[in-house]
XYZ file of C-alpha atoms in Angstrom:
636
model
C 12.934 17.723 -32.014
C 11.323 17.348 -35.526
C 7.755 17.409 -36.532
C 7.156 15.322 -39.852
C 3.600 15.822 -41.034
C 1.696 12.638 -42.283
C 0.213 12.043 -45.511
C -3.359 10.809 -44.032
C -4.977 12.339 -41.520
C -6.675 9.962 -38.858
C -10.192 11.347 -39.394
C -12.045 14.183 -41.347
C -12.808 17.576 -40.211
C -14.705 18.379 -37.322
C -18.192 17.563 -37.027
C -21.332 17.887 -34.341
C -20.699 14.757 -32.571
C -17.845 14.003 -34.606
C -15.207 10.992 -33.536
C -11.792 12.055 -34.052
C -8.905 9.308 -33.493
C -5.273 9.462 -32.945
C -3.055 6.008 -32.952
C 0.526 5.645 -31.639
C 2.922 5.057 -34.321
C 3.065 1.246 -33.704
C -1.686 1.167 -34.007
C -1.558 -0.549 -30.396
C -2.654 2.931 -28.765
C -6.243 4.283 -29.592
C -6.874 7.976 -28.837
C -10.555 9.099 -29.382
C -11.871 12.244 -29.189
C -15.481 13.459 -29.062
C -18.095 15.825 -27.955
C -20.198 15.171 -24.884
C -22.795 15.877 -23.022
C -23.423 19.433 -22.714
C -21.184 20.524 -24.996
C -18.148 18.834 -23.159
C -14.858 17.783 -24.668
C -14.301 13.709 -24.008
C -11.558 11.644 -24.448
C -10.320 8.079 -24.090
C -7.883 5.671 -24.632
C -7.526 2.122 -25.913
C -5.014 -0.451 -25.924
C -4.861 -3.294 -28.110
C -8.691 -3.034 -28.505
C -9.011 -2.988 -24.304
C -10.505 0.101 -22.521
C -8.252 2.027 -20.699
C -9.518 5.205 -20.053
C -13.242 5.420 -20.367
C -14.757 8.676 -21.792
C -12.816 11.311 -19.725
C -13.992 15.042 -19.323
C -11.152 18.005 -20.467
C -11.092 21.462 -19.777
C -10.330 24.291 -17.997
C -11.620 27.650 -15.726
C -9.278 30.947 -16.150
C -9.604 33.983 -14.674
C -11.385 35.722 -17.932
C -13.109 32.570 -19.674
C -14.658 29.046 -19.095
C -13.543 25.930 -21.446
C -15.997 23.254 -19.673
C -19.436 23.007 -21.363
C -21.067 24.785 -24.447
C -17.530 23.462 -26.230
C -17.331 23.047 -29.897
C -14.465 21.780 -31.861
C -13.622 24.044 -34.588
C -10.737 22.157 -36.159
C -8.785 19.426 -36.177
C -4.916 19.945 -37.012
C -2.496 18.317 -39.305
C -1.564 14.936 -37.594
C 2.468 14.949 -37.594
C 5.006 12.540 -36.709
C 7.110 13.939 -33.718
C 10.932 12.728 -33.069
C 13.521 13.617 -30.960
C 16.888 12.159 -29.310
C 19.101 13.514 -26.731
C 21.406 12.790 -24.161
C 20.924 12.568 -20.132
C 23.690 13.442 -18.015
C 22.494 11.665 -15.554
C 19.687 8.740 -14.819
C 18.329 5.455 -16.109
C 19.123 5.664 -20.169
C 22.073 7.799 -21.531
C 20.916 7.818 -25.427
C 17.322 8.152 -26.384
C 15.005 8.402 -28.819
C 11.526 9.576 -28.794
C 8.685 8.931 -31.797
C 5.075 9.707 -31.231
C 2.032 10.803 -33.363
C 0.754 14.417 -32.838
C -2.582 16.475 -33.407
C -3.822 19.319 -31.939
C -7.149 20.582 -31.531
C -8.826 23.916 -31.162
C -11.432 24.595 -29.044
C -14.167 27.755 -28.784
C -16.063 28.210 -25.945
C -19.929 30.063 -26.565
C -18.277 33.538 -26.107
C -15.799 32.744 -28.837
C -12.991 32.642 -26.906
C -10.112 29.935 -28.045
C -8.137 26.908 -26.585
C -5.817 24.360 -28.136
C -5.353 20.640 -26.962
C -1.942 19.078 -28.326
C -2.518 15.142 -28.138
C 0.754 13.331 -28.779
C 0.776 8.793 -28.730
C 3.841 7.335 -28.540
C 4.041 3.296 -28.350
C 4.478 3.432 -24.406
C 1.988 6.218 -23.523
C -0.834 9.601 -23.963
C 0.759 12.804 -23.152
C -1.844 16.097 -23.481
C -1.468 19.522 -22.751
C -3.454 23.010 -23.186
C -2.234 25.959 -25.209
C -3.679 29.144 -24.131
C -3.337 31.968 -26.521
C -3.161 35.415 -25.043
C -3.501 38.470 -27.768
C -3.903 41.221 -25.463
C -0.871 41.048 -22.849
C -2.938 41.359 -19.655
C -2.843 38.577 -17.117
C -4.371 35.351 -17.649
C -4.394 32.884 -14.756
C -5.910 29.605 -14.739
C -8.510 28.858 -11.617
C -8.898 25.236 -11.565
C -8.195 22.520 -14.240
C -10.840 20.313 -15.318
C -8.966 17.355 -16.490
C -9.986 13.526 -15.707
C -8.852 9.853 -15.813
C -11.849 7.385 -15.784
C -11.014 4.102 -14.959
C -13.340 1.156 -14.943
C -14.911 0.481 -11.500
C -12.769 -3.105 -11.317
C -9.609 -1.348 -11.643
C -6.679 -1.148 -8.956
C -4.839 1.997 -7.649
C -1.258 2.488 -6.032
C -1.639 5.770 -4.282
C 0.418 8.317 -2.220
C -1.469 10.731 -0.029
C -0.417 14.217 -0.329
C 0.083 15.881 3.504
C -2.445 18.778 4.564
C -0.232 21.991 3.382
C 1.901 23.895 6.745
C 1.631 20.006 8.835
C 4.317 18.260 9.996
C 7.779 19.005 10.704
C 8.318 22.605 11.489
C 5.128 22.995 9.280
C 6.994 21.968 6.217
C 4.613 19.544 4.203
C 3.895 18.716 2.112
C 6.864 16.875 0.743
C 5.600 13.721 -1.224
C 6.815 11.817 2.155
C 3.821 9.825 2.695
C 3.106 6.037 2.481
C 1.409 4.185 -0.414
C -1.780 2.962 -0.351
C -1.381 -0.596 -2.319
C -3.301 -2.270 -4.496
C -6.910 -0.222 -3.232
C -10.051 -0.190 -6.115
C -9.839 2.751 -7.977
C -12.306 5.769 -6.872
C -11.023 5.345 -3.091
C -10.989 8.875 -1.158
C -7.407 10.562 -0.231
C -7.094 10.207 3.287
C -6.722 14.018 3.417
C -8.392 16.832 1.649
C -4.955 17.646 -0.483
C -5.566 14.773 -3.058
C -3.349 11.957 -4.092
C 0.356 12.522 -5.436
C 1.757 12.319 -9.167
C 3.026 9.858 -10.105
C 0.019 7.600 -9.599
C -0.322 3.865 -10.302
C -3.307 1.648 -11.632
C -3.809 -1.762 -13.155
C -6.871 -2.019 -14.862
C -7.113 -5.900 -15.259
C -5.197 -6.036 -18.571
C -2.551 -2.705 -18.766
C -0.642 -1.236 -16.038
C -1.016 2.780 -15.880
C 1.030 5.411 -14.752
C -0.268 9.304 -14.758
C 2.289 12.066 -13.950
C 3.084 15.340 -15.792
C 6.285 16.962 -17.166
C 7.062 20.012 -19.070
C 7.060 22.675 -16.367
C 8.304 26.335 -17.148
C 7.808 27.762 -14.137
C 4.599 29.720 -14.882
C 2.464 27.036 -14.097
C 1.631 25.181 -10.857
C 1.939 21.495 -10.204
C -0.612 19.668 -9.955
C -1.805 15.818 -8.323
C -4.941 13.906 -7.950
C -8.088 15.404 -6.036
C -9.232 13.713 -3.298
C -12.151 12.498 -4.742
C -13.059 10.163 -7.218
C -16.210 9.091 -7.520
C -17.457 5.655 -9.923
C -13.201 5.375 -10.702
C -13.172 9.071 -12.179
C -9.740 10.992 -10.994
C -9.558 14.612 -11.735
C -6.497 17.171 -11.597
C -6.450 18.493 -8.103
C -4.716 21.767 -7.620
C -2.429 23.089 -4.748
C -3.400 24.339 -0.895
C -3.711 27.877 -0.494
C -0.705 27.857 1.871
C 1.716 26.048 -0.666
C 3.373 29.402 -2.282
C 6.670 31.480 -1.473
C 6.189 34.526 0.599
C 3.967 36.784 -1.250
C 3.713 34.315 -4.454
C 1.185 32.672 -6.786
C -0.450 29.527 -6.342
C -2.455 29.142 -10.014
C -0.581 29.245 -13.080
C -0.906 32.944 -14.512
C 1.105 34.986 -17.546
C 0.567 38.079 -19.608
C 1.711 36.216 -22.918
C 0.462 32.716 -24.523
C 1.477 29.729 -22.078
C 0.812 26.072 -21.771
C 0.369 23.987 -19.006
C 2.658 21.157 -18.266
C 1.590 17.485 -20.637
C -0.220 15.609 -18.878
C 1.517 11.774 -19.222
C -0.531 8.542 -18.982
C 2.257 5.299 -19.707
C 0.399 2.363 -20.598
C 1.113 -1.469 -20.906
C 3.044 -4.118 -18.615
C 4.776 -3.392 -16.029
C 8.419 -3.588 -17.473
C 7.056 -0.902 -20.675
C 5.527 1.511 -17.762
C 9.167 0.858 -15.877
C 11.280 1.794 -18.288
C 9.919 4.455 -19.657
C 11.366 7.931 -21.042
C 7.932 9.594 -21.066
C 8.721 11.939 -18.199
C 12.267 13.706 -19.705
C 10.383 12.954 -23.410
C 7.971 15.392 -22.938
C 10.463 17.673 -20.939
C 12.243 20.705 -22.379
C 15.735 19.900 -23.679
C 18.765 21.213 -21.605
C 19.146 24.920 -21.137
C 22.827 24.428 -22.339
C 24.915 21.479 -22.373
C 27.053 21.707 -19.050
C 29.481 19.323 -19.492
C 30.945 20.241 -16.038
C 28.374 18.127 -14.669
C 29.499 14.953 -13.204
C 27.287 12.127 -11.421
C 28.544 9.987 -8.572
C 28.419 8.675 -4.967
C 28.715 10.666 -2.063
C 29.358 10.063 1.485
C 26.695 11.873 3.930
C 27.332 11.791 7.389
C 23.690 13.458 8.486
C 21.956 10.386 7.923
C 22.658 8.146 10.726
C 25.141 11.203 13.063
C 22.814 13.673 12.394
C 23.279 17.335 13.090
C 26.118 16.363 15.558
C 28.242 15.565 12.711
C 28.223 18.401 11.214
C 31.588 19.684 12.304
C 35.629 19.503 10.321
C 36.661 16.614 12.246
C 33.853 14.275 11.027
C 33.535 15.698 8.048
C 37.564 14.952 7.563
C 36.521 11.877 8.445
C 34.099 11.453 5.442
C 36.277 12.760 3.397
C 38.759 10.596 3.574
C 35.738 7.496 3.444
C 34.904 9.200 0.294
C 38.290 8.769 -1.281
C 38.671 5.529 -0.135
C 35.545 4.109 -1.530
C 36.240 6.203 -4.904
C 33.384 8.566 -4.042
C 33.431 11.875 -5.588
C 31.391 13.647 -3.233
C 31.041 14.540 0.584
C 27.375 15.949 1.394
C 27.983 18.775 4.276
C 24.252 19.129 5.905
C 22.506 21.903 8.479
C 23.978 24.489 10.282
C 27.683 24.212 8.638
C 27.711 27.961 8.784
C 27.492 28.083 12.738
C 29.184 25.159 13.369
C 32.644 26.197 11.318
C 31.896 28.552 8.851
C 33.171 29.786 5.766
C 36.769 30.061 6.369
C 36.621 26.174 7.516
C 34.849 25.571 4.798
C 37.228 26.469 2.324
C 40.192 24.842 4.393
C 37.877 21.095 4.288
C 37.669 21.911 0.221
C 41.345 22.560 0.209
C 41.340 19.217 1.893
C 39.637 17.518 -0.177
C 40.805 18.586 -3.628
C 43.779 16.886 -3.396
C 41.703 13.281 -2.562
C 39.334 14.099 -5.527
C 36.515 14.731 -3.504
C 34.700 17.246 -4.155
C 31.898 19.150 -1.464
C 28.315 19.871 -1.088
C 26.570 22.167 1.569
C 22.947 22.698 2.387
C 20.925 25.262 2.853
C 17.404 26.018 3.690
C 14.865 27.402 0.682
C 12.754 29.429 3.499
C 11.957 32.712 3.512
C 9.087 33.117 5.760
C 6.743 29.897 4.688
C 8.211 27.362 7.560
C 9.339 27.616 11.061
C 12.492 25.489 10.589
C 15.629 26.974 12.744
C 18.495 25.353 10.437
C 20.539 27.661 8.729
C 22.126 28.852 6.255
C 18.280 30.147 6.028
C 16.999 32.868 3.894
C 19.954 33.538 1.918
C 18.724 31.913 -1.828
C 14.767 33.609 -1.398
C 16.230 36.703 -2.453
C 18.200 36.834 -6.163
C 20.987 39.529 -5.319
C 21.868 37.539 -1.666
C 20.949 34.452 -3.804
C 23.981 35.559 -6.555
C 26.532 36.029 -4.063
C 25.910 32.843 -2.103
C 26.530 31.089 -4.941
C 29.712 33.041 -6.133
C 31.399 32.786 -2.979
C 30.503 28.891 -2.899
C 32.220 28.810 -6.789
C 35.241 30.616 -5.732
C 36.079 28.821 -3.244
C 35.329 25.168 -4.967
C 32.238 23.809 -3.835
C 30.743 21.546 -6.434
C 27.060 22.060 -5.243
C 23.935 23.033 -2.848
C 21.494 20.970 -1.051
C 18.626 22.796 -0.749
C 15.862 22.069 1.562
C 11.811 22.931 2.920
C 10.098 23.803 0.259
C 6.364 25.431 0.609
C 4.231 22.877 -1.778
C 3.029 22.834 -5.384
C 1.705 26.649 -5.884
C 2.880 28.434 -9.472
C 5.614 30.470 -7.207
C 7.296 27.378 -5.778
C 7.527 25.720 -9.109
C 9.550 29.025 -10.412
C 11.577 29.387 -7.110
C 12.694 25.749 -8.659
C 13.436 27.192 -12.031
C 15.115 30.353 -10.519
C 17.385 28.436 -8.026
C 18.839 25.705 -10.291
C 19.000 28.176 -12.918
C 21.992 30.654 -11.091
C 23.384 27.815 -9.969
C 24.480 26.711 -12.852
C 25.428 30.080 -14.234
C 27.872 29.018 -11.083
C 28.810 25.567 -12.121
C 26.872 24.330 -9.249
C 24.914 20.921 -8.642
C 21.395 21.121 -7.227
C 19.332 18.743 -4.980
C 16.252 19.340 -3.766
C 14.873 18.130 -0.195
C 11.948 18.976 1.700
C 10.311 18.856 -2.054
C 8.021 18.575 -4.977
C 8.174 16.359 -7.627
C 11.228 16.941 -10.314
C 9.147 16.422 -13.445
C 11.954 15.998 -16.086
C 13.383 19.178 -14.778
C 17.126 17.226 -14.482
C 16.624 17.141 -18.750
C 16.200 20.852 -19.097
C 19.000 21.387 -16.127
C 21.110 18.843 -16.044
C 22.752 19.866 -13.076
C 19.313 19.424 -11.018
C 20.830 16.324 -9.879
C 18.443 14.866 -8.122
C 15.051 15.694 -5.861
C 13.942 13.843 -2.290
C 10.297 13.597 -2.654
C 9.796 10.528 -1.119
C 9.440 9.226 2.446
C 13.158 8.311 2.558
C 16.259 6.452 5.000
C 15.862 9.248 7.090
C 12.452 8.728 8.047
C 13.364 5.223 8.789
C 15.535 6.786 11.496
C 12.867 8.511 13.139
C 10.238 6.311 14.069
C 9.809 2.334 14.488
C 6.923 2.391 12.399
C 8.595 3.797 9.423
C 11.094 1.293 9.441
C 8.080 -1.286 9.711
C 6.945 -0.476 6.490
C 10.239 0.493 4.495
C 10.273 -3.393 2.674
C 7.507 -3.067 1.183
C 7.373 0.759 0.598
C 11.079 0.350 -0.820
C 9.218 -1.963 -3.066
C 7.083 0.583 -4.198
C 9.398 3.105 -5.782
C 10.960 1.704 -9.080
C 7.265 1.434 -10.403
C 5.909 4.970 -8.915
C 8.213 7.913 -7.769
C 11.536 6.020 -9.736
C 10.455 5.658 -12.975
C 10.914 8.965 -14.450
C 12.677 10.893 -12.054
C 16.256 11.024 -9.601
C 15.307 10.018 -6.319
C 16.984 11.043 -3.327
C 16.376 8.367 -1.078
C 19.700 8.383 0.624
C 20.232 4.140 0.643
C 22.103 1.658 2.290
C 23.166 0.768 5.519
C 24.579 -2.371 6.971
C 25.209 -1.555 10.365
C 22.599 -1.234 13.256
C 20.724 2.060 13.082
C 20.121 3.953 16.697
C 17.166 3.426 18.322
C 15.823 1.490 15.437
C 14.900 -2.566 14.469
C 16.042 -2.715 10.651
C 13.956 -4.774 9.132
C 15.644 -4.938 5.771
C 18.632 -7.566 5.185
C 21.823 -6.807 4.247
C 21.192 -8.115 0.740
C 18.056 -5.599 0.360
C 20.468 -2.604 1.420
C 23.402 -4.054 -1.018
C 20.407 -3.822 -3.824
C 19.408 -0.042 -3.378
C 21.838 2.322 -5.272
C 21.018 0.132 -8.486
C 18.018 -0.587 -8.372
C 17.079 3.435 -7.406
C 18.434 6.415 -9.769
C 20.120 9.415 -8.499
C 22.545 11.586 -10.468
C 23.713 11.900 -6.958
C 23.300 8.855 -4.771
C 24.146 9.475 -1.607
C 25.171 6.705 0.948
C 23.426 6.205 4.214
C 26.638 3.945 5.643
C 28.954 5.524 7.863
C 32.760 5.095 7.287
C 32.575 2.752 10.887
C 30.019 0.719 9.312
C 31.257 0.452 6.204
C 34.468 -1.137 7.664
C 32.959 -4.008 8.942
C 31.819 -5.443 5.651
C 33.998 -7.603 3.598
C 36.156 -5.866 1.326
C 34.136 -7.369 -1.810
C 31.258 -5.591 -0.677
C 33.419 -2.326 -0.356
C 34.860 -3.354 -3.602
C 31.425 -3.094 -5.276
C 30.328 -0.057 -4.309
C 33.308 1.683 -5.382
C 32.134 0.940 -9.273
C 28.271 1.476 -9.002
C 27.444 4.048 -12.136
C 24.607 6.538 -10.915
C 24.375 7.194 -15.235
C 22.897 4.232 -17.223
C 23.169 2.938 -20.586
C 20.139 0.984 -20.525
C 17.471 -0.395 -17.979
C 14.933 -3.525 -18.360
C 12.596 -4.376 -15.124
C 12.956 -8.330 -14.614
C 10.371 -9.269 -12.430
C 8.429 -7.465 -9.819
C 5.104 -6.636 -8.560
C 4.629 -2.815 -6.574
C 5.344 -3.382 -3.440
C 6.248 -6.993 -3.145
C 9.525 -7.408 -5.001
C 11.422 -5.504 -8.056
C 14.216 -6.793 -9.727
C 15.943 -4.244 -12.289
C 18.842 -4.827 -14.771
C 20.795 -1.620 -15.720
C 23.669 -1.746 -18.434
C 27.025 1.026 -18.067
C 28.843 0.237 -21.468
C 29.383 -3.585 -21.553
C 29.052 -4.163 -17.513
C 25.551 -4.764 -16.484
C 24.539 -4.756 -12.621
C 21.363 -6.666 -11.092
C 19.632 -5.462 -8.058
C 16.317 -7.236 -6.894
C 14.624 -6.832 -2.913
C 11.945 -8.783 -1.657
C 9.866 -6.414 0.235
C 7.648 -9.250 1.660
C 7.509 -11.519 5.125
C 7.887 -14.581 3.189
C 10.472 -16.010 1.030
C 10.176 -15.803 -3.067
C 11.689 -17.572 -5.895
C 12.533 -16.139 -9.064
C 13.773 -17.371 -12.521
C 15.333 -14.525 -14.327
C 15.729 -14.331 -17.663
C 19.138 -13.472 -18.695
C 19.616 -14.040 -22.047
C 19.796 -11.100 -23.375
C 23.686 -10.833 -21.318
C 26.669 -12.003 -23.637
C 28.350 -12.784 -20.769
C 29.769 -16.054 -19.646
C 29.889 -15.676 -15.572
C 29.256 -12.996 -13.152
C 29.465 -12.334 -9.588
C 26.261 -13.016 -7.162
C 26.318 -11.531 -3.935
C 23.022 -11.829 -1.606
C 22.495 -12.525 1.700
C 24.323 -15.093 4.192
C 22.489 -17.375 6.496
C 21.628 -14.097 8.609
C 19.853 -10.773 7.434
C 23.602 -9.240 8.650
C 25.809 -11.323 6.599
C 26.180 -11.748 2.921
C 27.349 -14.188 0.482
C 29.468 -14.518 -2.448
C 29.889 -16.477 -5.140
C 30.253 -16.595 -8.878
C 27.654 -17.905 -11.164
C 27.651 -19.424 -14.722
C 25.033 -17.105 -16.972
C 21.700 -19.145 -17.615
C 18.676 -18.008 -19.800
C 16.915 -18.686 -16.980
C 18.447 -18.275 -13.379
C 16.672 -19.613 -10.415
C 17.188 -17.510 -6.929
C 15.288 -17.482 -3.287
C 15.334 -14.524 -1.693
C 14.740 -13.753 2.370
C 12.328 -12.190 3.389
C 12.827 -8.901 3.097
C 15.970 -9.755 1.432
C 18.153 -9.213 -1.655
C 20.637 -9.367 -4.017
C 22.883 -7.986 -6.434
C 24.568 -9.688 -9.982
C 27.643 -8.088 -11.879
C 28.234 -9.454 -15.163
């Protein structure tokens, strides 16, 4: 990254009641800054003249010093041109390149004591975050953050609950598995007392808005929306008091300087706030390049068998689907060490090899924060057990660990993260998170942190009726919220019938899925009987689908109605688009920017369970219907 100071500064020196203004590099993006009420520290944001944050209060509480009222800005930095490119191993752009205006601020409280605000404006977004100096060494711990978003009262939200801390499942939430609320006006309460999750949605008449954060180090907790938000005005929530690892932290704390993660607010359509780099932008670069690291497909036979599966004869089975649909992965879920064990183990690896596929096993996070009976289970809490898990997996080829039911967002969780991922790639192993928090960029400073659930996924659509009600529309939901910066393990795709369940999706919508959602890892819902009874092209397909992207441009689409996304892998592009809706829609797509002549259209057949395909002649603008709750795919 390189910092390139400016020749003019974008105001004077500080000032009582002093404006100070920051633009993106581009002048579309309007960052003011200014002194409030009661000595508070106020900011907000314009676009192209238009409002999009009104005044908006800063601040925080630590353990040994308040930064929310008596504030005065002492001085007002340098502002400096900020660029960076790097390389993602896995996700929706390979290549990128960052470019944003920065200026920080310091900050003295009416004891004297000292913060820093960095404000950095790219042409796509606000990111913010507080530097807190520590001289002394002793322990400085933040108590609550004071940071708001105030949106005018006629703007819209897209909101995920967050689930009441030690609910659900074996008391495992929360897990960023609830529903959206769609399209609600802005300053509606959470349904529960834990606040609303990042990342968060909101169109405020003119601009499209997405707020998450990235840039976590492991000293800090994660944080969401507070449950309240009263006259449009969202504030930083913090975690439950129940959301740490046995014994751990829940507020960030350190005995040397530390910042808190930036805070991110993406503004403008909805294709700019879609595609996106703001979240691994603001992330810190990869711990070491890792070049072992490989993105793919894998076959998973938990997702429809469940934990009867989990035993060598199926998971032969899957092997074999794996290397027949040019998979390079097999996903080996719960209890594998009672059901066969490691000697087995290493005979279904040996079996494998040879059919380049290559195996991943799960195991539970817990130590003591859950009452979930699947196993392997507390074997990773503790470093020296965690170390020789993770050798013996090495030596005897696995290429990496699922890793599941995670406590919440508390300071100790967020380092557990850090810790795990960490020695597993001092072991050349993969990493995926279930049962989990948010990844926020972490898969740029570890690549092989392949991919996080966080999201109420295919499983849950096995579970319940109800679930699988709403999956259309909630599927709809993702490329503009959880998606857009981060892997996703939603687990996609199934054509066949699922147990006990009505799909409501179409085949087409299913077909759609692992392109239009990002996974380093993107692991297959469809069993190898299912699979079978789909015409070869379809089989054909998915043996080519990249889960690493050269480019990506959002069509069409409106949250939770209907997405179509184009992604680009060298010269190939692939089209996905669902209609999450009851009613049929027509789209023209414009294509034009494809050199292409012709390309291959499959979407559904004249039954939700059938498909169609055909070959169509490129047009700058290309007319489709979609079923409801159907879709399509395009390969040029």
């Amino acid at each position: 990254m390189k910092l390139r100071y400016l020749a003019v500064l974008a105001l004077s020196g500080c000032g009582a009641e002093q404006e100070h203004r920051l633009t993106s590099p581009d002048g579309d993006l309007v960052l003011t800054l200014s002194e409030g009420e009661r000595g508070r520290i106020e900011y907000s944001l314009s676009h192209n003249n238009r409002a999009v944050l009104e005044p908006s209060p800063l601040g925080l509480v630590l353990n040994d010093a308040r930064f929310d009222t008596n504030l005065t800005l002492v001085d007002a930095g340098e502002v400096s041109e900020v660029t960076d490119r790097y390389t993602m191993a896995h996700g929706k752009q390979r290549e990128i390149s960052y470019s944003a205006n920065e200026q920080v601020f310091s900050v003295k409280n009416a004891e004297g004591d000292s913060l820093k605000v960095a404000f950095r404006l790219s042409d796509d977004g606000l990111a913010f975050q507080y530097r807190i100096p520590n001289e002394t060494g002793k322990s400085r711990s933040l108590n609550r953050e004071l940071t708001g978003f105030d949106f005018s009262s006629n703007s819209k939200a897209w909101l995920q609950p967050v689930a009441v801390a030690q609910t659900g499942f074996a008391n495992t939430n929360p897990s960023y598995e609830e529903h959206y609320q769609m399209n609600i006006p802005v300053g509606t309460d959470s349904p529960t007392e834990a606040g609303w999750v990042f990342p968060s949605l909101f169109y405020t008449g003119n601009d499209w808005v997405l707020i998450t954060e990235a840039g976590m180090d492991g000293r800090f907790n994660a944080s969401r929306l507070a449950q309240q938000s009263p006259e449009g005005e969202y504030r930083i929530g913090k975690p439950m008091e129940a959301e740490v690892v046995t014994n751990g932290a829940l507020m960030a704390n350190a005995d040397s300087a530390f910042a808190s993660p930036w805070r991110i607010v993406t503004v403008g359509d909805l294709a700019t706030v879609t595609e996106s780099t703001l979240g691994t932008d603001l992330a810190a670069p990869a711990v070491a390049e890792m070049d072992w690291v490989t993105p793919g497909l894998s076959a998973w036979s938990w997702a429809l068998l469940k934990d009867e599966s989990v035993n060598v004869k199926t998971t032969r089975e899957f092997i074999d689907y794996a290397a027949q649909m040019n998979w390079p992965y097999v996903l080996i879920d719960v209890n594998w060490d009672q059901n066969f064990g490691w000697e087995k183990l290493a005979e279904l690896v040996n079996y494998a090899n040879p059919k380049n596929v290559g195996l991943l096993v799960w195991y539970n996070s817990s130590g003591e924060w859950n009452e979930t009976e699947y196993t392997p289970k507390s074997k990773l809490f503790d470093r020296e057990s965690r170390l020789q898990q993770f050798a013996r997996l090495q030596e005897i080829g696995i290429k990496g660990v699922k890793i599941d039911f995670f406590p919440g967002d508390g300071q100790s969780v967020m380092q557990y993260y850090h810790d795990l991922v960490s020695d597993a790639a001092d072991h050349n192993l993969m990493v995926n998170y279930h049962g989990s928090s948010l990844p926020r960029g972490l898969h740029r400073t570890y690549p092989n942190m392949m991919t996080m659930e966080s999201v109420n996924g295919f499983e849950m659509i096995t579970f319940t009726q109800q679930t699988a009600d709403k999956a259309p529309s909630h599927m709809a939901m993702l490329p503009f919220t959880r998606n857009v910066f981060d892997p996703m393990d939603f687990t996609p795709t199934t054509f066949d019938e699922i147990p006990n369940i009505e799909r409501r999706t179409s085949n087409g919508f299913e077909l759609a899925l692992p392109v239009l959602f990002t996974s380093g890892i993107q692991h297959i819902a469809e069993t190898p009987q299912g699979m079978a009874k789909v015409p070869e092209y379809i089989r054909e397909y998915l043996r080519d689908i990249p889960t690493l992207w050269d480019e990506t441009r959002l069509l069409t689409g409106m949250p939770g109605e209907h997405a179509v996304i184009a992604r680009r892998r060298g010269s190939d592009w692939f089209i996905a688009g669902i209609n999450g809706t009851d009613s049929e829609k027509s789209l023209n797509l414009d294509l034009s920017f494809i050199d292409k002549a012709s390309g291959q259209l499959i979407t559904d057949g004249d039954t939700d369970r059938s498909f169609r395909q055909s070959e169509i002649v490129n047009q700058d603008d290309f007319a489709i219907t979609l079923r409801p709750r159907g879709g399509f795919v395009i390969n040029f």
